Structures are given as C-alpha cells and as structure tokens.
Amino acid sequence: MLSENEIKIIDFLKKKENKSAYSTELSSVIPETAVFSLAYLLKDKGYVSVKEEEKENIILTKEGEERLKEGLPEDNLINFLKGESKKIQEVAKTFKDFNIALSWARKKGLIKVDKGEIIPLKSSYVSPEYVVLKKISSSQDLSEDDKKYLKELESRGLIEIKKNKVLLLTLLKEPEIRPAITYLTPELLRNKEWTKYELKEYNVEALPPFIPLGKKHYFKEFLEHVKDVMVSLGFKEVKSDFVEMEFYNFDMLFQAQDHPAREIHDSFKVDGKGELLNQSLVKRVKEVHEKLWKYSWKQEVAKSLVLRSQTTATTARVLSTSPNKEIKVFTIGKVFRPDAIDATHLIEFHQLDGLVIEENFNFRELLSTLRAIFSGIGIKEVKFKPAYFPFTEPSVEVYGYIQGLGWVEMAGAGLLRPEVTEPAGVTMPAGAWGLGLDRLAMLFLGIKDIRNLYSDDIEYLRNRKVEY
Ligand SMILES: N[C@@H](Cc1ccccc1)C(=O)O
C-alpha cells in the first residue's frame, strides 16, 4: 500500500517529461522534511530510482542584496563622472564607498589616475558581475560565461555558494490502481474477486458532518423548566393579557389611585379604556379604598389601560372570579416597565406569580412553598427578609444563594391583605408571590448581559448549552 504522500510523488514524476525530478522540486507538493525519507521508501518498493547529486546553491549575501539595489560602486563611479575627469579629493568628498569604487575601477581598467585626477575611460558602465548578480537574484540560469564571475562575486562577499545534497528521482513503474471498495460481500469472497480490489480502511475517528438541528431558544427552555417545576408542585397555569386595566394591575391590589404606592413601579400607558363588567366587585374595591386610604376613588382611572407591570395582575384576575375555594395557580409571562435599557435592565421581562388559597394556609406554609419552588428550580438555599408590598401583610423578600455570587434578591411574597381578599369574596387565607425570571436565568446560565436572553444570533444560540 502506498501512502498519500508517496502517491503525490509518483503523480508528480508521472507528469514530468523524462519522468524524473530533483528532490528540491518535490517540496512544492509534499513537506520538504519528508522528501528524503519518502524517496528512499519508494526506492525500496521499487517504484523509483534515486541518485544522489551535489548541487550548487547560490544565494545573495546581505551586501549582495544591497549592491543589487544600489549598483556596484565602480559602475556608480563611472556613471557619476559622465566621461569627465575630476580631482580625486573632490570626488572623495561626495562619492559613497569611494575607496572601493576607485580600487575596482582601476583594477578593471575603467579609469586612469594621473596627477591627482581621475580620468574615466568610459562615459557609462554596467559590470558583467552586476548582470550575473541580477540573474542569481531572479533564479535565472547562468551561462558558462556568467559562471566565470562567480569566484569574484564570492570573494567580494556578495554571494554565497553552498553545496547541497539533492536526490534525482526517476519513476521506474507506476502502481497498478485497484478500484477501492468499502465492504466485502459473500459474493466477492466466494469467487475470490476481492483480490482485485483495494479495501478502504474505515476512519473511526473522523467526525461526522455538523448538521445543526432545530432547537428551542434556551431562554424559552428555561421558562418551560420553571413551568414544569410549578406543575410538578400541583399548581395550575393561568394566563391573562399584556394590555390590562389599571383596576387589575393596581386597584384590586390595594394600590391607591392617588398614592405613591401606585408608582412603586412606573408603567406604560395604553390609549383607550377597558370595561368593568362586575360592578359589585368594583363597588367593594371602591369602598375599601375610600374607607382605608381616605380619598375619592374614580372608576375612570381604574378603566385606564396599561401594559401590565406585574403578573400579580393575573392573580388579581383570578381573585376577581371570586374563587372562594381552595386553589393553587401560577402564571409565567411578560411584564413591562419603563426603564433605561442596559446590561441588567430591559423594559420587558418575565415574571412568575403564584397564588394559593387554602383553608388554614399560613405564613409558615407560604415560606415552605417558596422553598419548594426555589429548590425545584435548582436553588437549594433561600432566606427571607421582611419587606413591604401594598397587597400583602406580612411581606417578605426572598433571597437565593448562588455559588460564586452569594445571596441574590429574587422574589417578593406575602399573605394577601384582607383589603385584597375580602372585596373578592375570598374568606380563606391566601398567599401570593412574584418572581423575576430574567435575572434568575442570567444567574443560572452565567449570562452577563440580559439582552442575550432575547438574542436571535443563530451562532450564539447554537453554541449555548442548557442542561437541568
Ligand atoms: N408583584 C411584585 C412581587 C410580589 C408579588 C406577589 C406578592 C408579593 C410581591 C413585584 O413585581 O415586585
């Protein structure tokens, strides 16, 4: 069997007129360092003959390169004088390499020196040595005449003559080419036909071609993972729209219309008004606002539209159906808040809100529910800190521990205030929480810029691996 490089050498020789080539030529098809050993391998296999020869290799020295650029000093001197005699001292002052130029010009009989004057015998001149120098630098063949000047050029230090061992390879026979097959059939074995074929080796280490398959966006994958966690804990998913009446986004959550609590986070206003169909619920909400916040509640304000600023609006929607029965629901969805966009802030992001209404539900159970949710998502250590939300009492902020980052605030939670549950006709205790999912995904997936969560850069998405 012949290797790929051996075949390359044979192919190269095949194309040559006399089927032979010097090892120096072969370096154009195979690595120079391999030429010699391959040549002898091919010789042993009987494909080529190899003859060792000494070859002269002439190269220009650094000075030679310089002279090639500037011209030989003696030539330059003649061309400088332009056929006119001049005083030695005068020329010596302005002419570069004067001594070398003078001595070579004299030796070559290009000038005479008489009474302190240089008398040129030619009006312009190019030395044959210069012509040879030029030929060497452009690897032209040298004539026998040219070769006479090599000794002089070498002694002037303008060229270097090196003797190299080269191999002359001559092709003796061409390998018979057998068609290649990749598998044997019983047929081929039975009739001994297999000897006519080359059996190709399998390269079991070759990588298969990369075929990018369709896959889900990794952030969507993360959101679905969270959804699975909630479902596995016995919660049912509920949904509501992005465009929401302030009634559900704020009023039902006991955020007063004229109170800074309403501005706890800013919201995007939407043109137009919604319709409040359940007027008895509206009346009860109005009463509780006016009684406790002491101001005149306006239905017109409550009907104003916003892009929901919290998914707690969905929780309010659930409450508005007066579900005076035990429920466990959650929602995952987008919320919108005006902000300056940067690596950690977007004007739309995702929240997970949850609601539990249960006989005997209490604060302790709320905390253990939160622990279970966080543990399901993958955050085993959580701690709680007292906090304020307009619609819960007591309220907590939930901190999760992330390796390498420490304690990070992740959610708000609490037991719903009677001002929220009573107008909705809920008499059992209820717990609620809201959790920011974008920040959590960033921490979890090691993402530094929140905008990457919404990237549509196909290369970036292809290279992201998400495992749970
Ligand atoms: N909606 C609150 C979080 C929250 C929800 C439910 C109960 C308590 C707090 C927020 O966006 O900050």
Coordinates of C-alpha atoms in Angstrom, one line a residue, residues 85-403:
S85 CA 37.9 64.0 -15.4
K86 CA 37.7 65.2 -11.8
K87 CA 40.1 65.8 -8.9
I88 CA 40.4 62.8 -6.6
Q89 CA 39.9 64.9 -3.5
E90 CA 36.7 66.5 -4.9
V91 CA 35.2 63.1 -5.8
A92 CA 36.3 61.5 -2.5
K93 CA 34.3 64.1 -0.6
T94 CA 30.9 63.4 -2.2
F95 CA 31.0 59.9 -3.5
K96 CA 29.9 57.0 -1.3
D97 CA 32.2 54.0 -1.0
F98 CA 34.9 56.0 -2.8
N99 CA 37.9 53.8 -1.9
I100 CA 36.2 50.6 -3.0
A101 CA 34.9 52.2 -6.2
L102 CA 38.3 53.6 -7.1
S103 CA 40.2 50.4 -6.5
W104 CA 37.8 48.2 -8.5
A105 CA 37.5 50.8 -11.3
R106 CA 41.3 50.8 -11.6
K107 CA 41.6 47.1 -11.4
K108 CA 39.1 46.7 -14.2
G109 CA 40.7 49.4 -16.3
L110 CA 37.7 51.7 -16.3
I111 CA 39.8 54.7 -15.2
K112 CA 43.3 56.1 -15.1
V113 CA 44.7 58.2 -12.3
D114 CA 47.1 61.0 -13.3
K115 CA 48.3 64.0 -11.3
G116 CA 45.6 63.7 -8.7
E117 CA 42.9 63.4 -11.3
I118 CA 40.6 60.6 -12.2
I119 CA 40.3 60.1 -15.9
P120 CA 37.3 57.9 -16.9
L121 CA 37.8 55.7 -19.9
K122 CA 34.1 55.1 -20.4
S123 CA 31.2 57.5 -20.1
S124 CA 28.7 55.0 -18.6
Y125 CA 29.1 51.4 -17.5
V126 CA 27.4 48.2 -16.1
S127 CA 29.7 45.5 -15.0
P128 CA 29.0 41.9 -16.2
E129 CA 29.2 40.9 -12.5
Y130 CA 26.2 43.1 -11.8
V131 CA 24.3 41.3 -14.6
V132 CA 25.2 38.0 -13.0
L133 CA 24.1 39.2 -9.6
K134 CA 20.8 40.1 -11.1
K135 CA 20.3 36.7 -12.7
I136 CA 21.1 34.9 -9.4
S137 CA 18.6 37.0 -7.5
S138 CA 15.9 36.2 -10.0
S139 CA 17.0 32.5 -10.2
Q140 CA 17.8 32.6 -13.9
D141 CA 20.1 30.0 -15.5
L142 CA 23.7 31.1 -15.7
S143 CA 25.7 30.7 -18.9
E144 CA 29.2 29.4 -18.9
D145 CA 30.4 33.0 -19.4
D146 CA 28.3 34.1 -16.4
K147 CA 29.9 31.4 -14.2
K148 CA 33.4 32.9 -14.7
Y149 CA 32.3 35.8 -12.5
L150 CA 31.1 33.7 -9.6
K151 CA 34.6 33.4 -7.9
E152 CA 35.0 37.2 -7.9
L153 CA 31.5 37.8 -6.6
E154 CA 32.1 35.3 -3.8
S155 CA 35.5 36.8 -2.9
R156 CA 33.8 40.3 -2.8
G157 CA 31.3 38.8 -0.3
L158 CA 28.3 39.5 -2.5
I159 CA 27.2 35.8 -3.0
E160 CA 27.5 32.6 -1.1
I161 CA 27.9 29.3 -2.9
K162 CA 26.6 26.3 -0.9
K163 CA 26.9 22.7 -1.9
N164 CA 23.7 20.7 -1.2
K165 CA 22.9 17.1 -1.5
V166 CA 19.9 16.6 -3.8
L167 CA 18.2 13.5 -5.0
L168 CA 17.3 12.8 -8.5
L169 CA 14.2 10.6 -8.6
T170 CA 13.2 8.7 -11.7
L171 CA 10.0 6.8 -12.0
L172 CA 10.5 3.1 -12.8
K173 CA 7.0 1.8 -12.7
E174 CA 3.5 3.0 -11.9
P175 CA 1.5 1.4 -9.2
E176 CA -1.4 -0.6 -10.5
I177 CA -4.5 1.1 -9.4
R178 CA -7.2 -1.2 -8.0
P179 CA -10.7 0.2 -7.5
A180 CA -11.4 0.7 -3.9
I181 CA -14.4 -0.8 -2.1
T182 CA -15.5 -0.2 1.5
Y183 CA -17.2 -3.6 2.3
L184 CA -16.8 -7.3 1.3
T185 CA -19.8 -9.3 0.1
P186 CA -20.1 -13.1 0.4
E187 CA -20.1 -13.0 -3.4
L188 CA -16.7 -11.3 -3.6
L189 CA -15.2 -13.9 -1.1
R190 CA -16.7 -16.9 -2.9
N191 CA -15.4 -16.1 -6.3
K192 CA -12.1 -14.6 -5.0
E193 CA -12.9 -11.3 -6.8
W194 CA -11.9 -9.4 -3.6
T195 CA -8.2 -9.6 -4.6
K196 CA -8.9 -7.2 -7.4
Y197 CA -10.0 -4.5 -5.0
E198 CA -8.3 -2.2 -2.7
L199 CA -10.1 -2.4 0.7
K200 CA -10.6 1.1 2.1
E201 CA -10.0 1.5 5.8
Y202 CA -12.7 3.0 7.9
N203 CA -11.6 6.1 9.8
V204 CA -13.4 5.5 13.0
E205 CA -12.1 8.8 14.4
A206 CA -13.4 11.0 11.7
L207 CA -16.1 13.4 12.9
P208 CA -19.5 13.3 11.2
P209 CA -20.5 16.5 9.3
F210 CA -22.1 19.1 11.6
I211 CA -25.8 19.3 10.9
P212 CA -27.4 21.9 13.0
L213 CA -30.8 20.7 14.2
G214 CA -33.7 23.0 15.2
K215 CA -34.0 23.5 18.9
K216 CA -35.8 25.7 21.3
H217 CA -34.4 29.1 22.3
Y218 CA -32.5 28.5 25.5
F219 CA -34.4 31.1 27.5
K220 CA -37.7 29.5 26.4
E221 CA -36.2 26.2 27.5
F222 CA -35.5 27.8 30.9
L223 CA -39.1 29.2 31.2
E224 CA -40.5 25.8 30.4
H225 CA -38.3 24.2 33.0
V226 CA -39.8 26.6 35.6
K227 CA -43.3 25.8 34.4
D228 CA -42.6 22.1 34.8
V229 CA -41.4 22.8 38.4
M230 CA -44.7 24.6 39.2
V231 CA -46.9 21.9 37.6
S232 CA -45.0 19.2 39.5
L233 CA -45.8 21.0 42.7
G234 CA -49.5 20.8 41.9
F235 CA -50.1 24.3 40.5
K236 CA -52.3 25.0 37.6
E237 CA -51.3 27.5 35.0
V238 CA -53.4 30.6 34.3
K239 CA -52.9 33.4 31.8
S240 CA -54.1 36.9 31.1
D241 CA -53.4 39.6 28.6
F242 CA -50.5 42.1 28.3
V243 CA -52.8 45.0 28.0
E244 CA -54.5 45.3 31.3
M245 CA -56.9 47.7 33.1
E246 CA -55.4 49.6 36.0
F247 CA -58.2 48.0 38.0
Y248 CA -56.4 44.6 37.9
N249 CA -52.9 45.9 37.7
F250 CA -53.3 48.3 40.7
D251 CA -56.7 48.8 42.3
M252 CA -57.6 45.3 43.1
L253 CA -54.2 45.0 44.7
F254 CA -55.0 47.8 47.0
Q255 CA -52.7 50.3 45.4
A256 CA -54.4 53.7 45.9
Q257 CA -55.0 55.9 42.8
D258 CA -53.5 59.0 44.5
H259 CA -50.9 57.2 46.5
P260 CA -47.2 56.8 45.7
A261 CA -47.6 53.0 46.2
R262 CA -49.2 53.1 42.7
E263 CA -45.9 54.5 41.4
I264 CA -44.0 51.7 43.2
H265 CA -43.0 51.0 39.6
D266 CA -43.9 53.0 36.6
S267 CA -46.0 51.6 33.8
F268 CA -46.6 52.1 30.1
K269 CA -50.0 53.8 29.4
V270 CA -52.1 52.5 26.6
D271 CA -54.8 54.6 24.7
G272 CA -58.4 53.8 25.3
K273 CA -60.4 52.4 28.2
G274 CA -61.4 48.9 29.3
E275 CA -64.8 47.8 30.5
L276 CA -65.6 46.8 34.1
L277 CA -68.5 44.3 33.9
N278 CA -68.6 43.1 37.5
Q279 CA -69.9 46.3 39.1
S280 CA -70.5 44.8 42.5
L281 CA -66.8 43.9 42.7
V282 CA -66.0 47.4 41.6
K283 CA -68.2 48.8 44.3
R284 CA -66.5 46.7 47.0
V285 CA -63.0 47.8 45.8
K286 CA -64.1 51.4 45.7
E287 CA -65.4 51.1 49.3
V288 CA -62.2 49.6 50.7
H289 CA -60.0 52.2 49.0
E290 CA -62.2 55.1 50.2
K291 CA -62.5 53.8 53.7
L292 CA -58.9 53.0 54.3
W293 CA -56.9 55.3 52.0
K294 CA -59.4 58.1 52.5
Y295 CA -59.8 59.6 49.0
S296 CA -62.4 59.6 46.3
W297 CA -61.8 56.5 44.1
K298 CA -62.6 57.0 40.4
Q299 CA -63.8 54.2 38.2
E300 CA -62.5 56.1 35.1
V301 CA -58.9 55.8 36.4
A302 CA -59.4 52.1 37.1
K303 CA -60.6 51.6 33.5
S304 CA -57.4 53.2 32.0
L305 CA -55.2 50.8 30.1
V306 CA -51.6 49.9 30.8
L307 CA -49.2 47.3 29.7
R308 CA -49.2 45.1 32.8
S309 CA -46.3 46.0 35.1
Q310 CA -46.5 42.8 37.2
T311 CA -48.0 39.4 36.6
T312 CA -49.7 39.9 40.0
A313 CA -52.4 41.4 37.7
T314 CA -53.1 37.8 36.6
T315 CA -53.5 36.9 40.3
A316 CA -56.0 39.8 40.6
R317 CA -57.9 38.4 37.6
V318 CA -58.2 35.1 39.3
L319 CA -59.4 36.8 42.5
S320 CA -62.0 38.7 40.5
T321 CA -63.8 35.5 39.7
S322 CA -64.5 35.2 43.4
P323 CA -63.0 31.7 43.8
N324 CA -63.9 31.0 47.3
K325 CA -62.5 27.6 47.0
E326 CA -59.0 26.1 47.5
I327 CA -56.8 26.8 44.5
K328 CA -53.1 26.7 43.6
V329 CA -52.4 28.7 40.4
F330 CA -49.4 30.2 38.7
T331 CA -48.7 32.3 35.7
I332 CA -45.5 32.9 33.7
G333 CA -45.4 35.9 31.4
K334 CA -44.1 39.1 30.2
V335 CA -44.4 42.4 32.2
F336 CA -43.5 45.9 31.0
R337 CA -41.9 48.8 32.9
P338 CA -40.3 52.0 31.5
D339 CA -36.5 51.9 32.2
A340 CA -33.2 52.8 30.6
I341 CA -32.0 49.7 28.8
D342 CA -28.6 48.3 29.7
A343 CA -26.9 45.0 30.5
T344 CA -29.2 44.4 33.5
H345 CA -32.3 46.3 32.6
L346 CA -34.9 45.8 29.9
I347 CA -38.3 47.4 29.5
E348 CA -40.0 44.0 29.2
F349 CA -39.1 40.9 31.2
H350 CA -40.7 37.8 32.6
Q351 CA -42.3 37.1 36.0
L352 CA -43.7 34.1 37.7
D353 CA -46.6 34.9 40.0
G354 CA -48.3 32.3 42.2
L355 CA -51.5 32.2 44.3
V356 CA -52.5 29.7 47.0
I357 CA -55.9 29.9 48.6
E358 CA -56.3 27.2 51.3
E359 CA -58.1 26.6 54.5
N360 CA -55.5 27.0 57.3
F361 CA -52.9 28.4 54.9
N362 CA -50.4 30.5 56.9
F363 CA -47.2 32.4 56.7
R364 CA -45.1 29.4 57.6
E365 CA -46.7 27.4 54.8
L366 CA -46.1 30.2 52.4
L367 CA -42.4 30.1 53.2
S368 CA -42.1 26.4 52.8
T369 CA -44.0 26.6 49.4
L370 CA -41.4 29.2 48.3
R371 CA -38.6 26.9 49.4
A372 CA -40.1 24.1 47.4
I373 CA -40.4 26.2 44.3
F374 CA -36.8 27.5 44.5
S375 CA -35.5 24.1 45.3
G376 CA -37.3 22.8 42.2
I377 CA -35.7 25.4 40.0
G378 CA -32.3 24.5 41.4
I379 CA -31.7 27.0 44.2
K380 CA -31.4 25.0 47.4
E381 CA -30.6 27.7 49.9
V382 CA -33.0 30.6 50.4
K383 CA -33.6 33.1 53.1
F384 CA -36.3 35.7 53.8
K385 CA -36.2 39.3 54.8
P386 CA -39.2 41.4 55.9
A387 CA -40.4 43.7 53.1
Y388 CA -43.3 45.9 52.0
F389 CA -45.8 45.3 49.2
P390 CA -49.1 47.2 49.1
F391 CA -51.1 44.0 48.8
T392 CA -49.5 41.6 51.3
E393 CA -49.0 41.6 55.0
P394 CA -46.8 40.2 56.3
S395 CA -44.5 40.5 53.3
V396 CA -41.0 39.1 52.6
E397 CA -38.3 39.4 50.1
V398 CA -36.8 36.1 49.1
Y399 CA -33.0 35.7 48.6
G400 CA -31.5 32.8 46.9
Y401 CA -27.9 31.6 47.3
I402 CA -25.9 31.3 44.1
Q403 CA -22.5 29.7 44.1

